[in-house]
PDB file of C-alpha atoms in Angstrom:
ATOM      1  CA  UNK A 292     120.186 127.723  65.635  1.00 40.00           C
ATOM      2  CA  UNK A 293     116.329 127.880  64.895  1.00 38.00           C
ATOM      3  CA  UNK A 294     116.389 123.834  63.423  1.00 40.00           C
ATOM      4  CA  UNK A 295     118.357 122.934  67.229  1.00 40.00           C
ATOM      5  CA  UNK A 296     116.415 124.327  69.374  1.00 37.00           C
ATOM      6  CA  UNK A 297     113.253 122.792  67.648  1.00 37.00           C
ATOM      7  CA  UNK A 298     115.188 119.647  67.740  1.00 38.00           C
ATOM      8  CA  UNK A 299     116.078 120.032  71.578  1.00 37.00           C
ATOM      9  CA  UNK A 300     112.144 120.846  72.250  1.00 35.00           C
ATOM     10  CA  UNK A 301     111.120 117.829  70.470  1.00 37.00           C
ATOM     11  CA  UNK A 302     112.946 115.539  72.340  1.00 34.00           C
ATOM     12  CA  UNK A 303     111.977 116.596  75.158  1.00 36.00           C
ATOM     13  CA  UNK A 304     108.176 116.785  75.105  1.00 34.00           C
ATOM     14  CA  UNK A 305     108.335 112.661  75.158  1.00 38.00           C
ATOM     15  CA  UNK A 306     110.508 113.126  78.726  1.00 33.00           C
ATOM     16  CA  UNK A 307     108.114 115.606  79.882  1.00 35.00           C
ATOM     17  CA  UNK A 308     104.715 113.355  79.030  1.00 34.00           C
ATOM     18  CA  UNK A 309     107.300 109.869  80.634  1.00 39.00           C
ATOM     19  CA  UNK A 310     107.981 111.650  83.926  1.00 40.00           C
ATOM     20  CA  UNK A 311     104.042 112.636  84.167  1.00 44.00           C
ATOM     21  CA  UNK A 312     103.058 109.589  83.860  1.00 49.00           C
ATOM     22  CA  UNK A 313     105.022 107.809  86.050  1.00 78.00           C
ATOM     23  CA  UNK A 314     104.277 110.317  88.751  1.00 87.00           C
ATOM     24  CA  UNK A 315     101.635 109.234  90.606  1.00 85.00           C
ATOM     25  CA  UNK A 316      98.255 111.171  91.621  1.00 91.00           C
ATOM     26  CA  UNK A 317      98.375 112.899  95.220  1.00 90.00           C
ATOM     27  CA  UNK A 318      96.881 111.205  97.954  1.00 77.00           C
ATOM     28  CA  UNK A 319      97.165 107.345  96.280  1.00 73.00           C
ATOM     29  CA  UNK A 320     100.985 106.796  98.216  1.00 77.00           C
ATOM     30  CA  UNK A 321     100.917 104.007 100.443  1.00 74.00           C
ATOM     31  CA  UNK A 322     103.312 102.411 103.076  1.00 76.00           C
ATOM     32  CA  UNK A 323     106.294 100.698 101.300  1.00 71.00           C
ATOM     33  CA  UNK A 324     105.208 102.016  97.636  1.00 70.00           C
ATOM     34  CA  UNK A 325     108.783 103.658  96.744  1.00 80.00           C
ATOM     35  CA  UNK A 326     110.991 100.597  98.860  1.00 75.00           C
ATOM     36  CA  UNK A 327     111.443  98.269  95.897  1.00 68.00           C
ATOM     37  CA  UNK A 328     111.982 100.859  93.540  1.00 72.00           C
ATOM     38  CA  UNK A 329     114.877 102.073  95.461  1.00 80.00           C
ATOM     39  CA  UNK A 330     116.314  99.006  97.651  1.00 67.00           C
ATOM     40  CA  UNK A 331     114.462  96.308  95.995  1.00 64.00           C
ATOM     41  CA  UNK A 332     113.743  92.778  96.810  1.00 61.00           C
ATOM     42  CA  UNK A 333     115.820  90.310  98.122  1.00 59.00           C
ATOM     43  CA  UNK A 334     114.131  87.327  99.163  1.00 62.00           C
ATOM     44  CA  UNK A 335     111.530  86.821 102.141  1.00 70.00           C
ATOM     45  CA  UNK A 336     112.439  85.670 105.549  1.00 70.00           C
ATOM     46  CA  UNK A 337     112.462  82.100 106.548  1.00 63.00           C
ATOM     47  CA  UNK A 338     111.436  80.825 110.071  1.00 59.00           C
ATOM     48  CA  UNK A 339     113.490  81.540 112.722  1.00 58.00           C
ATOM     49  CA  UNK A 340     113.847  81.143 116.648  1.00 53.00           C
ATOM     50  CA  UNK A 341     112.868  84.399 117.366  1.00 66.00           C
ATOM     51  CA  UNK A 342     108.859  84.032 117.875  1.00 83.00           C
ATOM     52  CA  UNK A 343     107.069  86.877 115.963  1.00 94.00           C
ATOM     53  CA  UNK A 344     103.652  88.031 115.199  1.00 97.00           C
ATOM     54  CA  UNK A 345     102.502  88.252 111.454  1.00 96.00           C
ATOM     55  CA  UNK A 346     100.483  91.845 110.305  1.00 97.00           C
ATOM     56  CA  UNK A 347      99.965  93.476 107.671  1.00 98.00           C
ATOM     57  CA  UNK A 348      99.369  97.470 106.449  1.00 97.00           C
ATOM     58  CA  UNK A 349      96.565  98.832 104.042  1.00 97.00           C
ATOM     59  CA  UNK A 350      95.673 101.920 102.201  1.00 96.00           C
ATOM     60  CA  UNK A 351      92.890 102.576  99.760  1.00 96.00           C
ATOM     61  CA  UNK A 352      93.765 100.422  97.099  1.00 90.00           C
ATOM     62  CA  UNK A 353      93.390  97.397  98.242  1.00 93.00           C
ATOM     63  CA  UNK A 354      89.813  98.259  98.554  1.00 91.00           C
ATOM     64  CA  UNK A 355      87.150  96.148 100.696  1.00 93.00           C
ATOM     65  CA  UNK A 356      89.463  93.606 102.360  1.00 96.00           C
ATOM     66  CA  UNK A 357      89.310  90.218 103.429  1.00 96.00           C
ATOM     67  CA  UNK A 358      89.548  90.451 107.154  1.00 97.00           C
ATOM     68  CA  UNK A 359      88.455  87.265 107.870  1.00 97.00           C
ATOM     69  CA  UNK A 360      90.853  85.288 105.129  1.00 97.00           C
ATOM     70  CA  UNK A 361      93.579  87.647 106.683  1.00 97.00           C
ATOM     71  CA  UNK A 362      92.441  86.390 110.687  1.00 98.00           C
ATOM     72  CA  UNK A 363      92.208  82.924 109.558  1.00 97.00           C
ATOM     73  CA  UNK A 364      95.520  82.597 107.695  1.00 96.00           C
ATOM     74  CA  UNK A 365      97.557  83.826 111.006  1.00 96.00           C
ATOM     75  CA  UNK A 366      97.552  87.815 110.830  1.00 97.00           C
ATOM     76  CA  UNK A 367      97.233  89.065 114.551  1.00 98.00           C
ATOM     77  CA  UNK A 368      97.856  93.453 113.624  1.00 98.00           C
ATOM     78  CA  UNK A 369      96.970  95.366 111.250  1.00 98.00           C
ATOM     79  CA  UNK A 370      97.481  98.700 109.910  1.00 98.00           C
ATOM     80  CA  UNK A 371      95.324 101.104 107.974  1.00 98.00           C
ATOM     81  CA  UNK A 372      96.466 104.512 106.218  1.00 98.00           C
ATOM     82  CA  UNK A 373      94.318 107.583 107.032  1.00 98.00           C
ATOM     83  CA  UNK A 374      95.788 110.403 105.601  1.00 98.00           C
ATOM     84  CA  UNK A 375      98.530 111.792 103.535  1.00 98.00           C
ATOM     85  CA  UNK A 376      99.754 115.746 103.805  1.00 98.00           C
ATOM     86  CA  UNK A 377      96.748 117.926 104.941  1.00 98.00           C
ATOM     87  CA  UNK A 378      94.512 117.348 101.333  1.00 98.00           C
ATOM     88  CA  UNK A 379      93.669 113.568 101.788  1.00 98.00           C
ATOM     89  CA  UNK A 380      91.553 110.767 103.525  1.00 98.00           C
ATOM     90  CA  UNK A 381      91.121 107.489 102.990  1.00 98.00           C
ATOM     91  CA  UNK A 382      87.615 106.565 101.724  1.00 97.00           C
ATOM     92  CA  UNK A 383      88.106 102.978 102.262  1.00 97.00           C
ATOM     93  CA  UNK A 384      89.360 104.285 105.926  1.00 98.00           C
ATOM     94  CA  UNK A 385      86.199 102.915 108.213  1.00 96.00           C
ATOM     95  CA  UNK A 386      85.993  99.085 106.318  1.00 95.00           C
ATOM     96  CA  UNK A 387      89.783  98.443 107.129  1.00 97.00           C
ATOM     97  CA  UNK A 388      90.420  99.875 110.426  1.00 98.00           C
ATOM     98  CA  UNK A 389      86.831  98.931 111.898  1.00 97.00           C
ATOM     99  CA  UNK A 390      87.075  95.635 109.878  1.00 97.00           C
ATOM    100  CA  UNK A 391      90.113  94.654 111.163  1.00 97.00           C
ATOM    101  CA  UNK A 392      89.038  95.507 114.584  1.00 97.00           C
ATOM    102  CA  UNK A 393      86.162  93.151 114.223  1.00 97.00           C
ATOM    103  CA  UNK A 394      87.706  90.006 113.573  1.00 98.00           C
ATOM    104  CA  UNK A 395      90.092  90.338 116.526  1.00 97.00           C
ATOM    105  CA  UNK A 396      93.264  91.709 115.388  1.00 98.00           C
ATOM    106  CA  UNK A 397      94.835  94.890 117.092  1.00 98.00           C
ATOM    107  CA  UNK A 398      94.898  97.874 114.599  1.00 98.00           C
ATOM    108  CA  UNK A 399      96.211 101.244 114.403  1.00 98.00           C
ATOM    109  CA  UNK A 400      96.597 103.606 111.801  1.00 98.00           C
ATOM    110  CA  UNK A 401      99.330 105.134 109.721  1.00 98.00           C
ATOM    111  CA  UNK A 402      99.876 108.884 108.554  1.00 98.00           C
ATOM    112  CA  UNK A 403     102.011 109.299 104.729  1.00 98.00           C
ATOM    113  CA  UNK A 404     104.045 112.592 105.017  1.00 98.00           C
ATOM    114  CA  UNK A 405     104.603 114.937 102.656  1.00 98.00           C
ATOM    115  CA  UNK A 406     107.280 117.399 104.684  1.00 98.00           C
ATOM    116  CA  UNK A 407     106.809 119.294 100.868  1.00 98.00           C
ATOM    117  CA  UNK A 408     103.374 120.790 101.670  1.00 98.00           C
ATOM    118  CA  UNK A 409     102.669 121.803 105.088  1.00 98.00           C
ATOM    119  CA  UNK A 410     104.625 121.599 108.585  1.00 98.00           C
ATOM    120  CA  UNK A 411     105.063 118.388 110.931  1.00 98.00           C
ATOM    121  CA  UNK A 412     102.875 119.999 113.499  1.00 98.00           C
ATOM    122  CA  UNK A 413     100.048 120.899 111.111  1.00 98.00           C
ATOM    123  CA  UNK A 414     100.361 117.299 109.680  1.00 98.00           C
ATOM    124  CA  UNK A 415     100.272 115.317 112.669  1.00 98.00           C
ATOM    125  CA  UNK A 416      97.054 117.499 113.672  1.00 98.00           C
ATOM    126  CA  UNK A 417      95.201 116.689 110.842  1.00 98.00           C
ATOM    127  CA  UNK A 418      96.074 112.635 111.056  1.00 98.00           C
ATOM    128  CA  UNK A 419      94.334 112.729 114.641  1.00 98.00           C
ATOM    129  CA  UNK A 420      91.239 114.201 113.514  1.00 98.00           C
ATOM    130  CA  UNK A 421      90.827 112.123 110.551  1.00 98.00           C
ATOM    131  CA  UNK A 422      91.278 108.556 112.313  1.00 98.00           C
ATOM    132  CA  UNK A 423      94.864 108.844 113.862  1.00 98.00           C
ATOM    133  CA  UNK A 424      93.743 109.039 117.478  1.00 96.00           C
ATOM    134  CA  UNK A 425      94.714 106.576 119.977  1.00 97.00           C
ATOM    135  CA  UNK A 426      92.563 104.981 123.226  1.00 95.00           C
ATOM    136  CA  UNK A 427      93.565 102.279 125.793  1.00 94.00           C
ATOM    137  CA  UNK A 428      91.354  99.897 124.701  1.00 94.00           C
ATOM    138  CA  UNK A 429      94.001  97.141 124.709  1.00 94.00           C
ATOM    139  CA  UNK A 430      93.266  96.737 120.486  1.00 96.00           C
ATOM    140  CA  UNK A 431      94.641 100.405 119.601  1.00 98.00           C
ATOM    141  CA  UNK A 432      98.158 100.618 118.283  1.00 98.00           C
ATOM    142  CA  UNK A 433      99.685 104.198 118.590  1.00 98.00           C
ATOM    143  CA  UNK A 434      99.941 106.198 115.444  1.00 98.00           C
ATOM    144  CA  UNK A 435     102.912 105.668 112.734  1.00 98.00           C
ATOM    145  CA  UNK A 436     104.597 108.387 110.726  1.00 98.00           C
ATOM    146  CA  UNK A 437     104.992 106.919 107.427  1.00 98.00           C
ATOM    147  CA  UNK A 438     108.363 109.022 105.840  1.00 98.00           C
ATOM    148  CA  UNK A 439     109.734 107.748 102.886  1.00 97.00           C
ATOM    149  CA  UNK A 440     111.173 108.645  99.754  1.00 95.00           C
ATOM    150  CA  UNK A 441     108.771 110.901  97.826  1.00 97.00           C
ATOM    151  CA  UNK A 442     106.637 109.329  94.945  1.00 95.00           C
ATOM    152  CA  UNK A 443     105.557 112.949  94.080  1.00 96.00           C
ATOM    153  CA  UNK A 444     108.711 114.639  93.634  1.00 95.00           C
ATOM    154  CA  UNK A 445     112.324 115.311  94.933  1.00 94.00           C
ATOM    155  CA  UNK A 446     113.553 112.272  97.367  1.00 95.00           C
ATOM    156  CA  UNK A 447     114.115 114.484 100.870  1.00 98.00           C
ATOM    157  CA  UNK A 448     111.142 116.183  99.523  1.00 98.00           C
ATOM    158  CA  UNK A 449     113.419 119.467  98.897  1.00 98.00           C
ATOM    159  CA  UNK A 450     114.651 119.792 102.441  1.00 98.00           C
ATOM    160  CA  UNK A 451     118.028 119.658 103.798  1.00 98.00           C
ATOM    161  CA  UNK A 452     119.222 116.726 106.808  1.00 98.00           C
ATOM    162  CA  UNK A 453     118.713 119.012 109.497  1.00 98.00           C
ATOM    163  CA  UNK A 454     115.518 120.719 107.682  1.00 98.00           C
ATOM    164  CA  UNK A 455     113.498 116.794 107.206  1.00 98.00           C
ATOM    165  CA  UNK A 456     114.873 116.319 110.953  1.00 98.00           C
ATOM    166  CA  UNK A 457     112.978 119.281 112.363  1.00 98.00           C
ATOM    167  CA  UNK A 458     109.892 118.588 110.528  1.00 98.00           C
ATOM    168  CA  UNK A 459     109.573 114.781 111.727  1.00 98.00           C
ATOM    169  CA  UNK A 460     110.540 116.070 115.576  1.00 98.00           C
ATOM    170  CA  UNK A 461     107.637 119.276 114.835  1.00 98.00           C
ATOM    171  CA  UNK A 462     104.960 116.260 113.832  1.00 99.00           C
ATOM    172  CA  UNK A 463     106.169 113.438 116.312  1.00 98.00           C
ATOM    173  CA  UNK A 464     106.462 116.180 119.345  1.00 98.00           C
ATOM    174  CA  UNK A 465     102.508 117.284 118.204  1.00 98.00           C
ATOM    175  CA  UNK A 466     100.928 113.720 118.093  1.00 98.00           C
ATOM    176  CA  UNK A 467     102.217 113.246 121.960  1.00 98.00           C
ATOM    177  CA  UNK A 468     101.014 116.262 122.823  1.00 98.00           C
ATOM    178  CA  UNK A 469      97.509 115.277 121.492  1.00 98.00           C
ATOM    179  CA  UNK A 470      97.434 112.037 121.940  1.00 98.00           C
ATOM    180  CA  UNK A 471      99.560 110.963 124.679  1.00 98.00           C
ATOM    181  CA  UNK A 472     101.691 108.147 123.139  1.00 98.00           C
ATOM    182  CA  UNK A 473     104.502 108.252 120.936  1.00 98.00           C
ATOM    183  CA  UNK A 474     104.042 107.452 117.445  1.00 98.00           C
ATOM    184  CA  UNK A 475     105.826 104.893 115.618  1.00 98.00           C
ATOM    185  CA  UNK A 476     108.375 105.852 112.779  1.00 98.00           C
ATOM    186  CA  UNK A 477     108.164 104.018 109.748  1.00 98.00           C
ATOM    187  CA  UNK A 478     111.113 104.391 106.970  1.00 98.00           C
ATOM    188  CA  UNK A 479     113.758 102.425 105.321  1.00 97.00           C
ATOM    189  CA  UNK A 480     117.665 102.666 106.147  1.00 98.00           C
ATOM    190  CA  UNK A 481     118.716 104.115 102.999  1.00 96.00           C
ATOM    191  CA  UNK A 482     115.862 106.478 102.900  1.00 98.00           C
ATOM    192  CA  UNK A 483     116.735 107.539 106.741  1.00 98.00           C
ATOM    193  CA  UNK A 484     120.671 107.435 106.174  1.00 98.00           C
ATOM    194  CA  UNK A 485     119.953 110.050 102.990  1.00 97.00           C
ATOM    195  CA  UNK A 486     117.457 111.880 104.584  1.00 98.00           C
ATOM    196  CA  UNK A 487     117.971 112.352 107.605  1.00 98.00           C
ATOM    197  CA  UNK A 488     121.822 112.229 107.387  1.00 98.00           C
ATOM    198  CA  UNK A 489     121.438 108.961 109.591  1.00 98.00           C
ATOM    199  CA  UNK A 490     119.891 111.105 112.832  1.00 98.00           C
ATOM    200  CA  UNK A 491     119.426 108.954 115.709  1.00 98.00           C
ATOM    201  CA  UNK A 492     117.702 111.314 118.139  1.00 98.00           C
ATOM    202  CA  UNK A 493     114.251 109.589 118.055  1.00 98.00           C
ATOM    203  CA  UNK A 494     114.985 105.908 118.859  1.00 98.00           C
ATOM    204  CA  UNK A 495     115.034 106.332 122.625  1.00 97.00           C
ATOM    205  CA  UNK A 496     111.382 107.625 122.440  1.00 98.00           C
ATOM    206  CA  UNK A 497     109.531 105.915 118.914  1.00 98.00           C
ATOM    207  CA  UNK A 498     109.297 102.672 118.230  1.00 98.00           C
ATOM    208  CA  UNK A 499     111.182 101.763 114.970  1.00 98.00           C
ATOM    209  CA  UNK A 500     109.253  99.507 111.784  1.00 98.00           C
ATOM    210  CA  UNK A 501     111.732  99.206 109.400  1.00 98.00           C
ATOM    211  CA  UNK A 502     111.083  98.560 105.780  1.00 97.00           C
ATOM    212  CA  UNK A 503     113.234  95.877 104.282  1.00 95.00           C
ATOM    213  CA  UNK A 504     112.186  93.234 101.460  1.00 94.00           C
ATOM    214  CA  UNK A 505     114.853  90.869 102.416  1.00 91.00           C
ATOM    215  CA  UNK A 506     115.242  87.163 104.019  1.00 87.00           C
ATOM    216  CA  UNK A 507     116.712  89.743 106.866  1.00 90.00           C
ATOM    217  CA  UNK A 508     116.353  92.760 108.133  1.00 93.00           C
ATOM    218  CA  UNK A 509     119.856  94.543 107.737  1.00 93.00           C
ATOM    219  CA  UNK A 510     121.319  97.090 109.186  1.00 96.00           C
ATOM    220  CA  UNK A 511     118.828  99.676 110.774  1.00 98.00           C
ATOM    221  CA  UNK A 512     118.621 103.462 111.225  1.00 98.00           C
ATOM    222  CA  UNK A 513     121.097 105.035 113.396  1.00 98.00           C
ATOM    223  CA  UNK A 514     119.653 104.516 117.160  1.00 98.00           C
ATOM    224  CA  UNK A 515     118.082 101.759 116.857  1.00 98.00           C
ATOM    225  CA  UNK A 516     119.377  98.367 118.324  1.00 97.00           C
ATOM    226  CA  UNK A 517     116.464  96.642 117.700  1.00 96.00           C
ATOM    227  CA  UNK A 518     113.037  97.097 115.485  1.00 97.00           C
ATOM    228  CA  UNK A 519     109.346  96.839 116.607  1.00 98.00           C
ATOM    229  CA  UNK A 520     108.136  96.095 113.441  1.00 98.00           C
ATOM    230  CA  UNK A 521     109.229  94.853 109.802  1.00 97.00           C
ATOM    231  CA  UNK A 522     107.961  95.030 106.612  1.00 96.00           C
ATOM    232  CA  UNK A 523     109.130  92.219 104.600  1.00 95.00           C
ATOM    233  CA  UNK A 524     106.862  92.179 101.535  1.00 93.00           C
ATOM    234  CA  UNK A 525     104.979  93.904  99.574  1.00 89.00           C
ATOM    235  CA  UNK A 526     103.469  91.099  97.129  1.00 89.00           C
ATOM    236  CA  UNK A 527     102.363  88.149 100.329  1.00 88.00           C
ATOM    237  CA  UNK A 528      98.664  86.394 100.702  1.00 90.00           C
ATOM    238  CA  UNK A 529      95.650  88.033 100.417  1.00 93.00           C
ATOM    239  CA  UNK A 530      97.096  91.880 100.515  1.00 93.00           C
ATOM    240  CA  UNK A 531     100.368  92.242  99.405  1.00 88.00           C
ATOM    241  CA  UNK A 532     101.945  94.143 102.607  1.00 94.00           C
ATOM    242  CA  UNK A 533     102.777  91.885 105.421  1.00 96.00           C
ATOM    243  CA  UNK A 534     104.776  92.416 108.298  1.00 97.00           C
ATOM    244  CA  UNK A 535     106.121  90.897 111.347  1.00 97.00           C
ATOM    245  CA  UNK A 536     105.925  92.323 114.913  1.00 97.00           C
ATOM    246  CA  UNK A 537     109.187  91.354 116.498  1.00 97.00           C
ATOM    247  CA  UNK A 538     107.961  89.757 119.778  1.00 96.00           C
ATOM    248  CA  UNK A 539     104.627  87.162 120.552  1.00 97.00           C
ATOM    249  CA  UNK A 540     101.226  88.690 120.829  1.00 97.00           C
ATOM    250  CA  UNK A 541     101.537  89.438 124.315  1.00 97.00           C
ATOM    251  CA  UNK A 542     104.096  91.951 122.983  1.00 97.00           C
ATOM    252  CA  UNK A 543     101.675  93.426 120.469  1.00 98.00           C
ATOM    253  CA  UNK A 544      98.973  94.016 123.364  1.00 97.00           C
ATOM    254  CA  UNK A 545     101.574  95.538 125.240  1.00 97.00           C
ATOM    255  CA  UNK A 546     102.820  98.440 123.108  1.00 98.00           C
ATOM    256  CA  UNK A 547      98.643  98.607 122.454  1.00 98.00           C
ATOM    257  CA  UNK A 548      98.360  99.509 126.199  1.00 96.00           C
ATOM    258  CA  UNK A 549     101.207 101.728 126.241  1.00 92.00           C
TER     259      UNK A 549
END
């Protein structure tokens, strides 16, 4: 008995160190990191009739970035990450979002939950005092709720359909409320479908930006008939993320306004 269960302990102290290391450290998530892992990649999109506006999303990783290459090469939006949970901010924060700003894109900012740690409410409180805000300036893009599957732990993040459901309403009900626009809901299908049990309660009020990286953008969350915005890739020019606004650059300005 003694010789088994050392045998059973040793094999799994190399599964213990494995799933440490492949976990990474909080606060480092970014828009789109656990998409390829579960969905993966199927191809890029290919031009189209529809006319649509290229952007791209950013977290602190990608460090000092190359606004200018980004402007120059087509990008019109742009989206910066400034928090995750209630523990984290992105140093890098001020370079992107003002950056972006100054070569003439329109930029908001994103928010990556962690329904795990702290309520939707408390969360979506914390995102507008640490660079989540929104003003009509006609170059502000309201706030996005980044929910995805969790790179920390459990997929649903240890919470039931109706559970994950409350907590997104709890933080998208509290950025109105401070902010006075309605944030944008970032996710995948699967993710949403598993979830979220496929809700589709929040598409008449948030504007959807699907994660797909596809030639097309499948089938999306329950609701939704249509998608704002669409991340295609996470390895294009310059920064890997790009995206595509579904609509010209009038329609960008617009949702800007409000």
């Amino acid at each position: 008995m003694v010789t088994a269960l050392l045998a059973a302990m040793a094999c799994a102290l190399p599964l213990t160190t494995a799933q440490a290391a492949s976990t990474p450290t909080r606060g480092t998530a970014y828009m789109g990191e656990t998409v390829a892992a579960h969905d993966g990649t199927h191809g890029t999109p290919t031009s189209g009739d529809a006319t649509q506006t290229e952007g791209v999303d950013v977290s602190n990783y990608q460090g000092s970035v190359a606004w200018s290459t980004l402007y120059g090469s087509g990008v019109r939006w742009a989206y910066t990450k400034a928090t995750e949970g209630t523990y984290y901010t992105n140093p890098s924060f001020t370079q992107q979002y003002n950056g972006s700003y100054n070569v003439g894109m329109i930029r908001g900012s994103y928010h990556f939950a962690t329904p795990d740690t702290t309520s939707g409410a408390t969360q979506a409180s914390y995102f507008v005092a640490h660079g989540g805000g929104w003003s009509k300036d006609g170059k502000t893009l309201p706030g996005v709720l980044d929910i995805e599957w969790n790179p920390y732990g459990a997929d649903c993040y240890g919470k039931t359909a109706s559970q994950m459901v409350s907590w997104i309403a709890d933080f998208l009900n509290t950025y109105k409320s401070l902010t006075g626009r309605d944030a944008v809901i970032y996710t995948a299908t699967s993710w949403w479908t598993e979830c979220t049990g496929n809700y589709a309660g929040f598409a008449a009020s948030n504007p959807l930006w699907v994660a797909r990286y596809a030639t097309s953008v499948g089938t999306l969350p329950a609701g939704w008939s249509y998608y704002t915005m669409w991340q295609y890739t996470s390895s294009g020019a310059t920064v890997g993320d790009h995206d595509k606004f579904n609509g010209a650059l009038d329609r960008v300005q617009a949702l800007a306004n409000g």
